[in-house]
Every structure is written in C-alpha cells, then in structure tokens.
C-alpha cells in the first residue's frame, strides 16, 4: 500500500477523449511532473500530409507526486475531468503506480520520438501476464520488463 506522503508516479485517466496533452500541461502548470508517451503519426489536413506528435496509447498519462498532492490537484485545480486509475488486480482498491526507476526507464525508451518504436495490440503478439520480456537489438537493446496484464484477460 502506498503512503499518502510517498512520491510516486500515478496512472491518470481522463473522461474527455483526446485530452492527454492538455492534461499533461495542466498537471505541469500545477507544479507536478507529468508524462504522456508520444509517437509521430502522419495526418492529412486539407489534402496535405503533416507529421504530428500524438499520444502513443490513447488515455495513458502519468503524474508524479504524493497521493495527497494528486488528490488535491484533481479535486481543486484540474481544468479537466481526470481521475487516478485503480488496479484491476486488487478489486480496484489500489491506485496504479509505477516505481521511479521503472518510470525513468519507460520515459527514456519512449521519449525519443525519432526512434522507430512499435506498439503492439495484445492480439498481435502471444504474451501472458507475468512473461518477462527483453528488447534485442536497436537503441533499446537489453531493456527488460514484465508483462503486467493483457487487455480482456
């Protein structure tokens, strides 16, 4: 269980679609760290193709602070309908958090928007919750992680 005064990265949700970057900026303006993994996408606007940075995974946002700070931000200062995401593994009693070291590694891997990162949907690969994974080759060679869950499991 996370203590109220322990600084952690928390997973954040928003009930308004496509507001990830605005929520990230709002959290930063409040004085907390925030992160949204981004990727480049080609968009066609008025018959012209443009390269734009967009959230890599819709709805995935993170904020760093104490539980008390984040609750205060959400209740009294947020300009968007946001909430702390809860765990599906503990009957939704615990907030989803990421350890600082793991979050720093995740940010390092995803922050290089020029890198050719591929995000897979669960049906595109054969992994199970608990599987250990390691990147082989390329910029992130040797990075490791554990699959926490597969959607619809």
PDB file of C-alpha atoms in Angstrom:
ATOM      1  CA  UNK A   1       0.000   0.000   0.000  1.00  0.00           C
ATOM      2  CA  UNK A   2       1.281   3.451  -0.903  1.00  0.00           C
ATOM      3  CA  UNK A   3       1.592   6.015   1.868  1.00  0.00           C
ATOM      4  CA  UNK A   4      -0.123   9.384   1.298  1.00  0.00           C
ATOM      5  CA  UNK A   5       3.179  11.280   1.557  1.00  0.00           C
ATOM      6  CA  UNK A   6       5.247   8.930  -0.653  1.00  0.00           C
ATOM      7  CA  UNK A   7       6.208  10.436  -4.025  1.00  0.00           C
ATOM      8  CA  UNK A   8       5.220   8.076  -6.828  1.00  0.00           C
ATOM      9  CA  UNK A   9       4.215   8.058 -10.469  1.00  0.00           C
ATOM     10  CA  UNK A  10       0.456   7.528 -10.735  1.00  0.00           C
ATOM     11  CA  UNK A  11      -1.506   6.476 -13.801  1.00  0.00           C
ATOM     12  CA  UNK A  12      -4.072   9.147 -14.648  1.00  0.00           C
ATOM     13  CA  UNK A  13      -7.299   8.825 -16.613  1.00  0.00           C
ATOM     14  CA  UNK A  14      -9.489  11.452 -18.235  1.00  0.00           C
ATOM     15  CA  UNK A  15     -13.167  11.142 -19.106  1.00  0.00           C
ATOM     16  CA  UNK A  16     -12.814  13.582 -22.029  1.00  0.00           C
ATOM     17  CA  UNK A  17     -11.278  11.919 -25.112  1.00  0.00           C
ATOM     18  CA  UNK A  18      -8.093  13.193 -26.751  1.00  0.00           C
ATOM     19  CA  UNK A  19      -7.100  15.498 -23.887  1.00  0.00           C
ATOM     20  CA  UNK A  20      -3.857  13.748 -22.896  1.00  0.00           C
ATOM     21  CA  UNK A  21      -1.515  16.611 -23.815  1.00  0.00           C
ATOM     22  CA  UNK A  22      -3.771  19.261 -22.275  1.00  0.00           C
ATOM     23  CA  UNK A  23      -3.997  17.244 -19.043  1.00  0.00           C
ATOM     24  CA  UNK A  24      -0.204  16.758 -19.046  1.00  0.00           C
ATOM     25  CA  UNK A  25       0.329  20.516 -19.436  1.00  0.00           C
ATOM     26  CA  UNK A  26      -2.299  21.296 -16.793  1.00  0.00           C
ATOM     27  CA  UNK A  27      -0.557  18.988 -14.298  1.00  0.00           C
ATOM     28  CA  UNK A  28       2.807  20.583 -15.093  1.00  0.00           C
ATOM     29  CA  UNK A  29       1.358  24.072 -14.671  1.00  0.00           C
ATOM     30  CA  UNK A  30       0.119  22.971 -11.258  1.00  0.00           C
ATOM     31  CA  UNK A  31       3.734  22.157 -10.354  1.00  0.00           C
ATOM     32  CA  UNK A  32       3.901  18.369 -10.643  1.00  0.00           C
ATOM     33  CA  UNK A  33       5.771  16.212 -13.133  1.00  0.00           C
ATOM     34  CA  UNK A  34       3.665  14.634 -15.867  1.00  0.00           C
ATOM     35  CA  UNK A  35       4.372  12.358 -18.814  1.00  0.00           C
ATOM     36  CA  UNK A  36       2.498  11.145 -21.876  1.00  0.00           C
ATOM     37  CA  UNK A  37       4.262   8.723 -24.253  1.00  0.00           C
ATOM     38  CA  UNK A  38       4.129  10.149 -27.777  1.00  0.00           C
ATOM     39  CA  UNK A  39       4.696   8.945 -31.320  1.00  0.00           C
ATOM     40  CA  UNK A  40       4.748  10.557 -34.735  1.00  0.00           C
ATOM     41  CA  UNK A  41       1.760   9.999 -36.960  1.00  0.00           C
ATOM     42  CA  UNK A  42       1.033  11.191 -40.484  1.00  0.00           C
ATOM     43  CA  UNK A  43      -2.215  13.161 -40.610  1.00  0.00           C
ATOM     44  CA  UNK A  44      -3.940  14.512 -43.684  1.00  0.00           C
ATOM     45  CA  UNK A  45      -5.251  18.043 -43.223  1.00  0.00           C
ATOM     46  CA  UNK A  46      -6.854  19.783 -46.191  1.00  0.00           C
ATOM     47  CA  UNK A  47      -5.383  17.167 -48.567  1.00  0.00           C
ATOM     48  CA  UNK A  48      -1.850  17.721 -47.267  1.00  0.00           C
ATOM     49  CA  UNK A  49       0.083  15.242 -45.175  1.00  0.00           C
ATOM     50  CA  UNK A  50       1.560  16.527 -41.932  1.00  0.00           C
ATOM     51  CA  UNK A  51       3.724  14.762 -39.379  1.00  0.00           C
ATOM     52  CA  UNK A  52       2.322  15.272 -35.880  1.00  0.00           C
ATOM     53  CA  UNK A  53       3.227  14.095 -32.386  1.00  0.00           C
ATOM     54  CA  UNK A  54       0.249  12.280 -30.859  1.00  0.00           C
ATOM     55  CA  UNK A  55      -0.252  10.139 -27.750  1.00  0.00           C
ATOM     56  CA  UNK A  56       1.163   6.685 -28.437  1.00  0.00           C
ATOM     57  CA  UNK A  57      -1.513   4.991 -26.349  1.00  0.00           C
ATOM     58  CA  UNK A  58      -4.815   6.879 -26.048  1.00  0.00           C
ATOM     59  CA  UNK A  59      -5.739   7.691 -22.465  1.00  0.00           C
ATOM     60  CA  UNK A  60      -2.314   6.827 -20.992  1.00  0.00           C
ATOM     61  CA  UNK A  61      -0.972   9.624 -18.771  1.00  0.00           C
ATOM     62  CA  UNK A  62       1.236   9.702 -15.704  1.00  0.00           C
ATOM     63  CA  UNK A  63       1.769  12.237 -12.910  1.00  0.00           C
ATOM     64  CA  UNK A  64       4.434  12.249 -10.199  1.00  0.00           C
ATOM     65  CA  UNK A  65       3.695  13.409  -6.684  1.00  0.00           C
ATOM     66  CA  UNK A  66       2.283  12.301  -3.379  1.00  0.00           C
ATOM     67  CA  UNK A  67      -1.201  10.820  -3.247  1.00  0.00           C
ATOM     68  CA  UNK A  68      -2.295  13.873  -1.265  1.00  0.00           C
ATOM     69  CA  UNK A  69      -0.915  16.280  -3.913  1.00  0.00           C
ATOM     70  CA  UNK A  70      -2.612  14.430  -6.750  1.00  0.00           C
ATOM     71  CA  UNK A  71      -5.942  14.223  -4.966  1.00  0.00           C
ATOM     72  CA  UNK A  72      -5.774  17.964  -4.243  1.00  0.00           C
ATOM     73  CA  UNK A  73      -4.941  18.716  -7.881  1.00  0.00           C
ATOM     74  CA  UNK A  74      -7.846  16.555  -9.117  1.00  0.00           C
ATOM     75  CA  UNK A  75     -10.402  17.908  -6.636  1.00  0.00           C
ATOM     76  CA  UNK A  76      -9.492  21.585  -6.608  1.00  0.00           C
ATOM     77  CA  UNK A  77      -7.269  22.560  -9.540  1.00  0.00           C
ATOM     78  CA  UNK A  78      -7.739  20.356 -12.589  1.00  0.00           C
ATOM     79  CA  UNK A  79      -9.302  22.006 -15.624  1.00  0.00           C
ATOM     80  CA  UNK A  80     -10.268  18.566 -16.988  1.00  0.00           C
ATOM     81  CA  UNK A  81     -12.294  15.627 -15.637  1.00  0.00           C
ATOM     82  CA  UNK A  82      -9.382  13.447 -14.501  1.00  0.00           C
ATOM     83  CA  UNK A  83      -9.061  10.621 -12.004  1.00  0.00           C
ATOM     84  CA  UNK A  84      -6.452   8.315 -10.516  1.00  0.00           C
ATOM     85  CA  UNK A  85      -6.600   4.926 -12.250  1.00  0.00           C
ATOM     86  CA  UNK A  86      -7.146   1.959  -9.961  1.00  0.00           C
ATOM     87  CA  UNK A  87      -5.763  -1.553 -10.165  1.00  0.00           C
ATOM     88  CA  UNK A  88      -7.857  -4.297 -11.690  1.00  0.00           C
ATOM     89  CA  UNK A  89      -5.748  -6.852  -9.797  1.00  0.00           C
ATOM     90  CA  UNK A  90      -6.800  -5.790  -6.299  1.00  0.00           C
ATOM     91  CA  UNK A  91     -10.529  -5.298  -6.815  1.00  0.00           C
ATOM     92  CA  UNK A  92      -9.890  -1.646  -7.660  1.00  0.00           C
ATOM     93  CA  UNK A  93      -8.749  -0.780  -4.126  1.00  0.00           C
ATOM     94  CA  UNK A  94      -5.230   0.346  -5.013  1.00  0.00           C
ATOM     95  CA  UNK A  95      -4.180   3.170  -7.311  1.00  0.00           C
ATOM     96  CA  UNK A  96      -1.944   2.204 -10.231  1.00  0.00           C
ATOM     97  CA  UNK A  97       1.580   3.364  -9.540  1.00  0.00           C
ATOM     98  CA  UNK A  98       4.938   2.903 -11.230  1.00  0.00           C
ATOM     99  CA  UNK A  99       8.221   2.786  -9.352  1.00  0.00           C
ATOM    100  CA  UNK A 100      10.507   5.720 -10.110  1.00  0.00           C
ATOM    101  CA  UNK A 101      13.269   3.568 -11.652  1.00  0.00           C
ATOM    102  CA  UNK A 102      10.851   1.768 -13.967  1.00  0.00           C
ATOM    103  CA  UNK A 103       9.166   5.036 -14.940  1.00  0.00           C
ATOM    104  CA  UNK A 104      12.513   6.650 -15.708  1.00  0.00           C
ATOM    105  CA  UNK A 105      13.362   3.681 -17.957  1.00  0.00           C
ATOM    106  CA  UNK A 106       9.942   3.874 -19.632  1.00  0.00           C
ATOM    107  CA  UNK A 107      10.380   7.610 -20.239  1.00  0.00           C
ATOM    108  CA  UNK A 108      13.895   7.054 -21.619  1.00  0.00           C
ATOM    109  CA  UNK A 109      12.620   4.398 -24.025  1.00  0.00           C
ATOM    110  CA  UNK A 110       9.569   6.339 -25.208  1.00  0.00           C
ATOM    111  CA  UNK A 111      10.835   9.924 -25.066  1.00  0.00           C
ATOM    112  CA  UNK A 112      12.985   9.594 -28.182  1.00  0.00           C
ATOM    113  CA  UNK A 113      10.231  10.389 -30.668  1.00  0.00           C
ATOM    114  CA  UNK A 114      12.566   9.864 -33.597  1.00  0.00           C
ATOM    115  CA  UNK A 115      13.083   6.230 -32.660  1.00  0.00           C
ATOM    116  CA  UNK A 116      11.161   3.599 -34.549  1.00  0.00           C
ATOM    117  CA  UNK A 117       9.067   2.272 -31.687  1.00  0.00           C
ATOM    118  CA  UNK A 118       6.293  -0.155 -32.473  1.00  0.00           C
ATOM    119  CA  UNK A 119       3.378  -0.564 -30.089  1.00  0.00           C
ATOM    120  CA  UNK A 120       1.553  -3.876 -30.406  1.00  0.00           C
ATOM    121  CA  UNK A 121      -2.054  -4.709 -29.627  1.00  0.00           C
ATOM    122  CA  UNK A 122      -2.470  -7.790 -27.412  1.00  0.00           C
ATOM    123  CA  UNK A 123      -3.926  -9.824 -30.292  1.00  0.00           C
ATOM    124  CA  UNK A 124      -0.815  -9.141 -32.404  1.00  0.00           C
ATOM    125  CA  UNK A 125       1.568 -10.987 -30.086  1.00  0.00           C
ATOM    126  CA  UNK A 126       1.410 -14.083 -27.911  1.00  0.00           C
ATOM    127  CA  UNK A 127       2.289 -12.944 -24.390  1.00  0.00           C
ATOM    128  CA  UNK A 128       0.881 -13.800 -20.991  1.00  0.00           C
ATOM    129  CA  UNK A 129       0.754 -11.729 -17.816  1.00  0.00           C
ATOM    130  CA  UNK A 130       3.962 -12.360 -15.898  1.00  0.00           C
ATOM    131  CA  UNK A 131       6.088 -13.030 -19.007  1.00  0.00           C
ATOM    132  CA  UNK A 132       9.491 -11.387 -18.874  1.00  0.00           C
ATOM    133  CA  UNK A 133      10.466  -9.508 -21.999  1.00  0.00           C
ATOM    134  CA  UNK A 134      13.771  -8.119 -23.233  1.00  0.00           C
ATOM    135  CA  UNK A 135      14.457  -5.919 -26.236  1.00  0.00           C
ATOM    136  CA  UNK A 136      17.068  -7.423 -28.536  1.00  0.00           C
ATOM    137  CA  UNK A 137      18.877  -5.104 -30.876  1.00  0.00           C
ATOM    138  CA  UNK A 138      18.495  -1.461 -31.688  1.00  0.00           C
ATOM    139  CA  UNK A 139      18.564   1.575 -29.480  1.00  0.00           C
ATOM    140  CA  UNK A 140      16.899  -0.167 -26.510  1.00  0.00           C
ATOM    141  CA  UNK A 141      18.927  -3.369 -26.603  1.00  0.00           C
ATOM    142  CA  UNK A 142      18.911  -5.063 -23.217  1.00  0.00           C
ATOM    143  CA  UNK A 143      15.958  -3.183 -21.681  1.00  0.00           C
ATOM    144  CA  UNK A 144      13.774  -5.584 -19.697  1.00  0.00           C
ATOM    145  CA  UNK A 145      10.283  -5.642 -18.289  1.00  0.00           C
ATOM    146  CA  UNK A 146       7.426  -7.844 -17.131  1.00  0.00           C
ATOM    147  CA  UNK A 147       4.043  -8.062 -18.823  1.00  0.00           C
ATOM    148  CA  UNK A 148       1.571  -6.913 -16.160  1.00  0.00           C
ATOM    149  CA  UNK A 149      -1.663  -7.745 -17.927  1.00  0.00           C
ATOM    150  CA  UNK A 150      -3.175  -8.362 -21.306  1.00  0.00           C
ATOM    151  CA  UNK A 151      -6.358  -6.481 -22.165  1.00  0.00           C
ATOM    152  CA  UNK A 152      -9.509  -8.603 -21.882  1.00  0.00           C
ATOM    153  CA  UNK A 153      -7.760 -11.286 -19.768  1.00  0.00           C
TER     154      UNK A 153
END
